[in-house]
Amino acid sequence: MKTRFTELFGVKHPIVQGGMQWVGRAELVSAVANAGALGFITALTQPTPEDLTKEIQRCRQMTDKPFGVNLTILPALKPPPYAEYRQAIIESGIRIVETAGFKPKEHVDHFKQHGIKVIHKCTSVRHALSAEKMGVDAISIDGFECAGHPGEDDIPGLILIPCAADKIKVPMIASGGFGDARGLVAALALGAEGINMGTRFMCTVESPIHHNIKQQMVANDERSTELIFRTLHNTARVARNPVSQEVVAIEKKGGAKIEDVAHLVSGQRGKVVYEAGDPDHGIWSVGMVQGLINDIPTCSELVDRIMGEADELIRARLTRMTAA
Ligand code: NAD
C-alpha cells in the first residue's frame, strides 16, 4: 500500500508506533521497524539525555530500517530538560521525530533547522493547523478514544479525522482507537494516510512490559479505561483500577490539586506496573482499543495481519459491495 505517508517517510506500511512512556524502548521500536512500520523511541522514558543517546544506538544495532524518537511536552512532576533531550536526538543523527503536547514550536524549529522530518501529534484541528504553520511534515491526529492524553475537546476519531482532513494539507495519520485492519481501512476512508497504534503495539511479544499486563489488556474490554486529570485540564485515559478510581474520587470532591494525587499518579509508580506485572500498582496508559485486542502476536505477525486483512477488506468486501 502506497500513501503520501509511506512515500514521505520511506516506510513500507502506513503504520506508526508512536511514543509511549515506559514502553517505547529499543526492543519494541526495532521490531516495529523490522516489520516495515515506523516506530518511535520515547525520549522521556530514558532517565537522562545520555541514556537516550545509548538507547538510539542500541536500536540501531537491532535494525537497519528507519525509526524515530518521540518528544512529548506535558505537565510533569519534575519537568525534564527538554532542550537537552532535543539536542541528544539531533546529535544522534535521528531523521524523524514525533512531537506531542504543549507549545512544540521551539522544538519543531530546532529539528527543522537540522533537516529532521517532524510529525506532530495533537488532539484538535486548531492545534494541527498551527503545527502545520510551524512547518511540520505530517500530523498525527489523536481522537478521544486514545490512551494517554486526549485533550479537552472529547471529539472521537469518526469526526475528528475527517474534520482535520478537510483542513490539513500535509500528510496526516489517524491516531486513537486503531488496532486492526478495519481501523486502517476506515482511517483511509476518513482522509488519513495511515494509522498510529500505541495500545495495540503494547500488547505484542517484543513490547518490553511484563506479560501479566499484556494478559490484562487481552482480558479487558473497551469500557475498562478511566479519565483522570479532567479537573486539572490535563485529561489522561488510563486503565481502570483501584488507583485510577481513587484519583477520580478525589477529583470529584472538587478543588483537587496535583499535590493531592501526586502519590497515586507518579510515573515512577506506573513504571513498576510494567516491570513487576501488577496491574493495580499504579496508573498505566491504555486506550479503548483494548476491547479489540484478543492476542499477543509478534510485531511482524501483527503488521502482516493488518496489511493482509486490509487488502482483503478493500478488494473483496468493499469492491464487491460497490460492484453489486
Ligand atoms: P510524572 O510522574 O511527572 O506525572 C504523572 C502524570 O501526572 C503525568 O500524566 C503528568 O502529565 C501529570 N502531571 C504532572 N504534573 C502535573 C500538573 N502540574 N498538572 C496536571 N498534570 C500533571 O510523569 P511521567 O510518567 O514520569 O512522564 C514524564 C512526562 O512524560 C510527563 O510529562 C508525561 O505526561 C509525559 N508522557 C509522555 C508520553 C509519551 O508517549 N511520550 C506518554 C505519557 C506521558
PDB file of N, CA and C in Angstrom, residues 47-106:
ATOM      1  N   PRO A  47      16.170   7.959  31.506  1.00  0.00           N
ATOM      2  CA  PRO A  47      16.353   8.873  32.645  1.00  0.00           C
ATOM      3  C   PRO A  47      17.165  10.130  32.332  1.00  0.00           C
ATOM      4  N   THR A  48      18.080  10.054  31.366  1.00  0.00           N
ATOM      5  CA  THR A  48      18.881  11.239  31.021  1.00  0.00           C
ATOM      6  C   THR A  48      19.038  11.297  29.497  1.00  0.00           C
ATOM      7  N   PRO A  49      19.414  12.474  28.967  1.00  0.00           N
ATOM      8  CA  PRO A  49      19.684  12.575  27.524  1.00  0.00           C
ATOM      9  C   PRO A  49      20.794  11.613  27.085  1.00  0.00           C
ATOM     10  N   GLU A  50      21.791  11.374  27.960  1.00  0.00           N
ATOM     11  CA  GLU A  50      22.884  10.432  27.603  1.00  0.00           C
ATOM     12  C   GLU A  50      22.316   9.020  27.436  1.00  0.00           C
ATOM     13  N   ASP A  51      21.381   8.655  28.307  1.00  0.00           N
ATOM     14  CA  ASP A  51      20.753   7.329  28.181  1.00  0.00           C
ATOM     15  C   ASP A  51      19.961   7.232  26.871  1.00  0.00           C
ATOM     16  N   LEU A  52      19.354   8.359  26.478  1.00  0.00           N
ATOM     17  CA  LEU A  52      18.616   8.350  25.207  1.00  0.00           C
ATOM     18  C   LEU A  52      19.573   8.078  24.044  1.00  0.00           C
ATOM     19  N   THR A  53      20.732   8.733  24.076  1.00  0.00           N
ATOM     20  CA  THR A  53      21.729   8.512  23.024  1.00  0.00           C
ATOM     21  C   THR A  53      22.083   7.019  22.945  1.00  0.00           C
ATOM     22  N   LYS A  54      22.282   6.392  24.110  1.00  0.00           N
ATOM     23  CA  LYS A  54      22.641   4.963  24.133  1.00  0.00           C
ATOM     24  C   LYS A  54      21.488   4.099  23.619  1.00  0.00           C
ATOM     25  N   GLU A  55      20.248   4.499  23.956  1.00  0.00           N
ATOM     26  CA  GLU A  55      19.072   3.725  23.517  1.00  0.00           C
ATOM     27  C   GLU A  55      18.942   3.781  21.990  1.00  0.00           C
ATOM     28  N   ILE A  56      19.226   4.947  21.422  1.00  0.00           N
ATOM     29  CA  ILE A  56      19.182   5.089  19.961  1.00  0.00           C
ATOM     30  C   ILE A  56      20.236   4.174  19.332  1.00  0.00           C
ATOM     31  N   GLN A  57      21.429   4.152  19.933  1.00  0.00           N
ATOM     32  CA  GLN A  57      22.495   3.271  19.400  1.00  0.00           C
ATOM     33  C   GLN A  57      22.076   1.804  19.513  1.00  0.00           C
ATOM     34  N   ARG A  58      21.469   1.445  20.644  1.00  0.00           N
ATOM     35  CA  ARG A  58      21.015   0.070  20.864  1.00  0.00           C
ATOM     36  C   ARG A  58      19.985  -0.322  19.788  1.00  0.00           C
ATOM     37  N   CYS A  59      19.093   0.608  19.470  1.00  0.00           N
ATOM     38  CA  CYS A  59      18.057   0.329  18.464  1.00  0.00           C
ATOM     39  C   CYS A  59      18.697   0.122  17.090  1.00  0.00           C
ATOM     40  N   ARG A  60      19.710   0.921  16.798  1.00  0.00           N
ATOM     41  CA  ARG A  60      20.404   0.805  15.505  1.00  0.00           C
ATOM     42  C   ARG A  60      21.088  -0.550  15.363  1.00  0.00           C
ATOM     43  N   GLN A  61      21.489  -1.137  16.516  1.00  0.00           N
ATOM     44  CA  GLN A  61      22.118  -2.461  16.438  1.00  0.00           C
ATOM     45  C   GLN A  61      21.087  -3.546  16.103  1.00  0.00           C
ATOM     46  N   MET A  62      19.811  -3.232  16.316  1.00  0.00           N
ATOM     47  CA  MET A  62      18.766  -4.245  16.119  1.00  0.00           C
ATOM     48  C   MET A  62      17.986  -4.074  14.823  1.00  0.00           C
ATOM     49  N   THR A  63      18.188  -2.931  14.154  1.00  0.00           N
ATOM     50  CA  THR A  63      17.505  -2.739  12.862  1.00  0.00           C
ATOM     51  C   THR A  63      18.311  -1.797  11.971  1.00  0.00           C
ATOM     52  N   ASP A  64      18.195  -2.016  10.652  1.00  0.00           N
ATOM     53  CA  ASP A  64      18.785  -1.047   9.727  1.00  0.00           C
ATOM     54  C   ASP A  64      17.682  -0.255   9.018  1.00  0.00           C
ATOM     55  N   LYS A  65      16.458  -0.402   9.510  1.00  0.00           N
ATOM     56  CA  LYS A  65      15.315   0.314   8.918  1.00  0.00           C
ATOM     57  C   LYS A  65      15.115   1.653   9.645  1.00  0.00           C
ATOM     58  N   PRO A  66      14.343   2.579   8.996  1.00  0.00           N
ATOM     59  CA  PRO A  66      14.126   3.872   9.659  1.00  0.00           C
ATOM     60  C   PRO A  66      13.312   3.747  10.953  1.00  0.00           C
ATOM     61  N   PHE A  67      13.683   4.543  11.940  1.00  0.00           N
ATOM     62  CA  PHE A  67      12.868   4.699  13.160  1.00  0.00           C
ATOM     63  C   PHE A  67      13.076   6.117  13.650  1.00  0.00           C
ATOM     64  N   GLY A  68      12.225   6.560  14.571  1.00  0.00           N
ATOM     65  CA  GLY A  68      12.326   7.929  15.055  1.00  0.00           C
ATOM     66  C   GLY A  68      12.328   8.000  16.570  1.00  0.00           C
ATOM     67  N   VAL A  69      12.255   9.241  17.078  1.00  0.00           N
ATOM     68  CA  VAL A  69      12.194   9.470  18.526  1.00  0.00           C
ATOM     69  C   VAL A  69      11.008  10.392  18.815  1.00  0.00           C
ATOM     70  N   ASN A  70      10.256  10.054  19.874  1.00  0.00           N
ATOM     71  CA  ASN A  70       9.139  10.886  20.327  1.00  0.00           C
ATOM     72  C   ASN A  70       9.596  11.816  21.454  1.00  0.00           C
ATOM     73  N   LEU A  71       9.204  13.091  21.357  1.00  0.00           N
ATOM     74  CA  LEU A  71       9.446  14.041  22.450  1.00  0.00           C
ATOM     75  C   LEU A  71       8.101  14.662  22.830  1.00  0.00           C
ATOM     76  N   THR A  72       7.630  14.342  24.041  1.00  0.00           N
ATOM     77  CA  THR A  72       6.313  14.807  24.491  1.00  0.00           C
ATOM     78  C   THR A  72       6.475  15.877  25.564  1.00  0.00           C
ATOM     79  N   ILE A  73       5.756  16.998  25.364  1.00  0.00           N
ATOM     80  CA  ILE A  73       5.879  18.122  26.293  1.00  0.00           C
ATOM     81  C   ILE A  73       4.542  18.293  27.012  1.00  0.00           C
ATOM     82  N   LEU A  74       4.475  17.768  28.239  1.00  0.00           N
ATOM     83  CA  LEU A  74       3.243  17.834  29.031  1.00  0.00           C
ATOM     84  C   LEU A  74       3.615  18.245  30.450  1.00  0.00           C
ATOM     85  N   PRO A  75       2.610  18.639  31.266  1.00  0.00           N
ATOM     86  CA  PRO A  75       2.952  18.922  32.663  1.00  0.00           C
ATOM     87  C   PRO A  75       3.629  17.699  33.280  1.00  0.00           C
ATOM     88  N   ALA A  76       4.645  17.929  34.114  1.00  0.00           N
ATOM     89  CA  ALA A  76       5.361  16.818  34.753  1.00  0.00           C
ATOM     90  C   ALA A  76       5.645  17.185  36.192  1.00  0.00           C
ATOM     91  N   LEU A  77       5.740  16.170  37.050  1.00  0.00           N
ATOM     92  CA  LEU A  77       6.020  16.439  38.469  1.00  0.00           C
ATOM     93  C   LEU A  77       7.402  17.070  38.598  1.00  0.00           C
ATOM     94  N   LYS A  78       8.367  16.548  37.815  1.00  0.00           N
ATOM     95  CA  LYS A  78       9.712  17.160  37.778  1.00  0.00           C
ATOM     96  C   LYS A  78      10.013  17.433  36.312  1.00  0.00           C
ATOM     97  N   PRO A  79       9.781  18.658  35.809  1.00  0.00           N
ATOM     98  CA  PRO A  79       9.934  18.895  34.369  1.00  0.00           C
ATOM     99  C   PRO A  79      11.309  18.484  33.848  1.00  0.00           C
ATOM    100  N   PRO A  80      11.327  17.613  32.816  1.00  0.00           N
ATOM    101  CA  PRO A  80      12.610  17.141  32.285  1.00  0.00           C
ATOM    102  C   PRO A  80      13.322  18.235  31.479  1.00  0.00           C
ATOM    103  N   PRO A  81      14.632  18.131  31.284  1.00  0.00           N
ATOM    104  CA  PRO A  81      15.361  19.122  30.478  1.00  0.00           C
ATOM    105  C   PRO A  81      15.119  18.864  28.982  1.00  0.00           C
ATOM    106  N   TYR A  82      13.988  19.390  28.493  1.00  0.00           N
ATOM    107  CA  TYR A  82      13.564  19.093  27.112  1.00  0.00           C
ATOM    108  C   TYR A  82      14.637  19.449  26.087  1.00  0.00           C
ATOM    109  N   ALA A  83      15.257  20.654  26.275  1.00  0.00           N
ATOM    110  CA  ALA A  83      16.236  21.109  25.272  1.00  0.00           C
ATOM    111  C   ALA A  83      17.420  20.143  25.192  1.00  0.00           C
ATOM    112  N   GLU A  84      17.795  19.563  26.326  1.00  0.00           N
ATOM    113  CA  GLU A  84      18.931  18.615  26.313  1.00  0.00           C
ATOM    114  C   GLU A  84      18.554  17.306  25.626  1.00  0.00           C
ATOM    115  N   TYR A  85      17.309  16.849  25.846  1.00  0.00           N
ATOM    116  CA  TYR A  85      16.842  15.646  25.128  1.00  0.00           C
ATOM    117  C   TYR A  85      16.815  15.925  23.619  1.00  0.00           C
ATOM    118  N   ARG A  86      16.323  17.138  23.281  1.00  0.00           N
ATOM    119  CA  ARG A  86      16.239  17.530  21.863  1.00  0.00           C
ATOM    120  C   ARG A  86      17.631  17.510  21.226  1.00  0.00           C
ATOM    121  N   GLN A  87      18.606  18.049  21.957  1.00  0.00           N
ATOM    122  CA  GLN A  87      19.979  18.087  21.442  1.00  0.00           C
ATOM    123  C   GLN A  87      20.525  16.669  21.242  1.00  0.00           C
ATOM    124  N   ALA A  88      20.214  15.786  22.180  1.00  0.00           N
ATOM    125  CA  ALA A  88      20.681  14.390  22.070  1.00  0.00           C
ATOM    126  C   ALA A  88      20.074  13.729  20.827  1.00  0.00           C
ATOM    127  N   ILE A  89      18.830  14.037  20.540  1.00  0.00           N
ATOM    128  CA  ILE A  89      18.157  13.469  19.356  1.00  0.00           C
ATOM    129  C   ILE A  89      18.871  13.951  18.095  1.00  0.00           C
ATOM    130  N   ILE A  90      19.126  15.269  18.047  1.00  0.00           N
ATOM    131  CA  ILE A  90      19.766  15.852  16.861  1.00  0.00           C
ATOM    132  C   ILE A  90      21.171  15.273  16.681  1.00  0.00           C
ATOM    133  N   GLU A  91      21.932  15.237  17.772  1.00  0.00           N
ATOM    134  CA  GLU A  91      23.330  14.766  17.672  1.00  0.00           C
ATOM    135  C   GLU A  91      23.416  13.282  17.353  1.00  0.00           C
ATOM    136  N   SER A  92      22.353  12.526  17.630  1.00  0.00           N
ATOM    137  CA  SER A  92      22.365  11.088  17.317  1.00  0.00           C
ATOM    138  C   SER A  92      22.106  10.816  15.840  1.00  0.00           C
ATOM    139  N   GLY A  93      21.789  11.880  15.087  1.00  0.00           N
ATOM    140  CA  GLY A  93      21.552  11.688  13.651  1.00  0.00           C
ATOM    141  C   GLY A  93      20.178  11.129  13.322  1.00  0.00           C
ATOM    142  N   ILE A  94      19.246  11.247  14.264  1.00  0.00           N
ATOM    143  CA  ILE A  94      17.861  10.795  14.019  1.00  0.00           C
ATOM    144  C   ILE A  94      17.239  11.670  12.926  1.00  0.00           C
ATOM    145  N   ARG A  95      16.524  11.054  11.982  1.00  0.00           N
ATOM    146  CA  ARG A  95      15.975  11.812  10.847  1.00  0.00           C
ATOM    147  C   ARG A  95      14.468  12.069  10.966  1.00  0.00           C
ATOM    148  N   ILE A  96      13.811  11.378  11.930  1.00  0.00           N
ATOM    149  CA  ILE A  96      12.354  11.548  12.082  1.00  0.00           C
ATOM    150  C   ILE A  96      12.030  11.713  13.572  1.00  0.00           C
ATOM    151  N   VAL A  97      11.223  12.738  13.875  1.00  0.00           N
ATOM    152  CA  VAL A  97      10.819  12.970  15.259  1.00  0.00           C
ATOM    153  C   VAL A  97       9.303  13.081  15.329  1.00  0.00           C
ATOM    154  N   GLU A  98       8.725  12.523  16.408  1.00  0.00           N
ATOM    155  CA  GLU A  98       7.314  12.757  16.713  1.00  0.00           C
ATOM    156  C   GLU A  98       7.264  13.685  17.913  1.00  0.00           C
ATOM    157  N   THR A  99       6.699  14.892  17.722  1.00  0.00           N
ATOM    158  CA  THR A  99       6.480  15.778  18.869  1.00  0.00           C
ATOM    159  C   THR A  99       5.029  15.628  19.305  1.00  0.00           C
ATOM    160  N   ALA A 100       4.775  15.930  20.562  1.00  0.00           N
ATOM    161  CA  ALA A 100       3.400  15.891  21.075  1.00  0.00           C
ATOM    162  C   ALA A 100       3.332  16.816  22.270  1.00  0.00           C
ATOM    163  N   GLY A 101       2.128  17.317  22.537  1.00  0.00           N
ATOM    164  CA  GLY A 101       1.946  18.128  23.742  1.00  0.00           C
ATOM    165  C   GLY A 101       1.976  19.615  23.473  1.00  0.00           C
ATOM    166  N   PHE A 102       2.279  20.367  24.558  1.00  0.00           N
ATOM    167  CA  PHE A 102       2.140  21.823  24.534  1.00  0.00           C
ATOM    168  C   PHE A 102       3.303  22.534  23.835  1.00  0.00           C
ATOM    169  N   LYS A 103       2.971  23.631  23.178  1.00  0.00           N
ATOM    170  CA  LYS A 103       3.955  24.587  22.649  1.00  0.00           C
ATOM    171  C   LYS A 103       5.204  23.923  22.044  1.00  0.00           C
ATOM    172  N   PRO A 104       5.008  23.198  20.955  1.00  0.00           N
ATOM    173  CA  PRO A 104       6.162  22.494  20.377  1.00  0.00           C
ATOM    174  C   PRO A 104       7.072  23.376  19.523  1.00  0.00           C
ATOM    175  N   LYS A 105       6.740  24.679  19.354  1.00  0.00           N
ATOM    176  CA  LYS A 105       7.405  25.491  18.314  1.00  0.00           C
ATOM    177  C   LYS A 105       8.925  25.499  18.424  1.00  0.00           C
ATOM    178  N   GLU A 106       9.421  25.757  19.648  1.00  0.00           N
ATOM    179  CA  GLU A 106      10.879  25.858  19.804  1.00  0.00           C
ATOM    180  C   GLU A 106      11.539  24.531  19.366  1.00  0.00           C
TER     181      GLU A 106
END
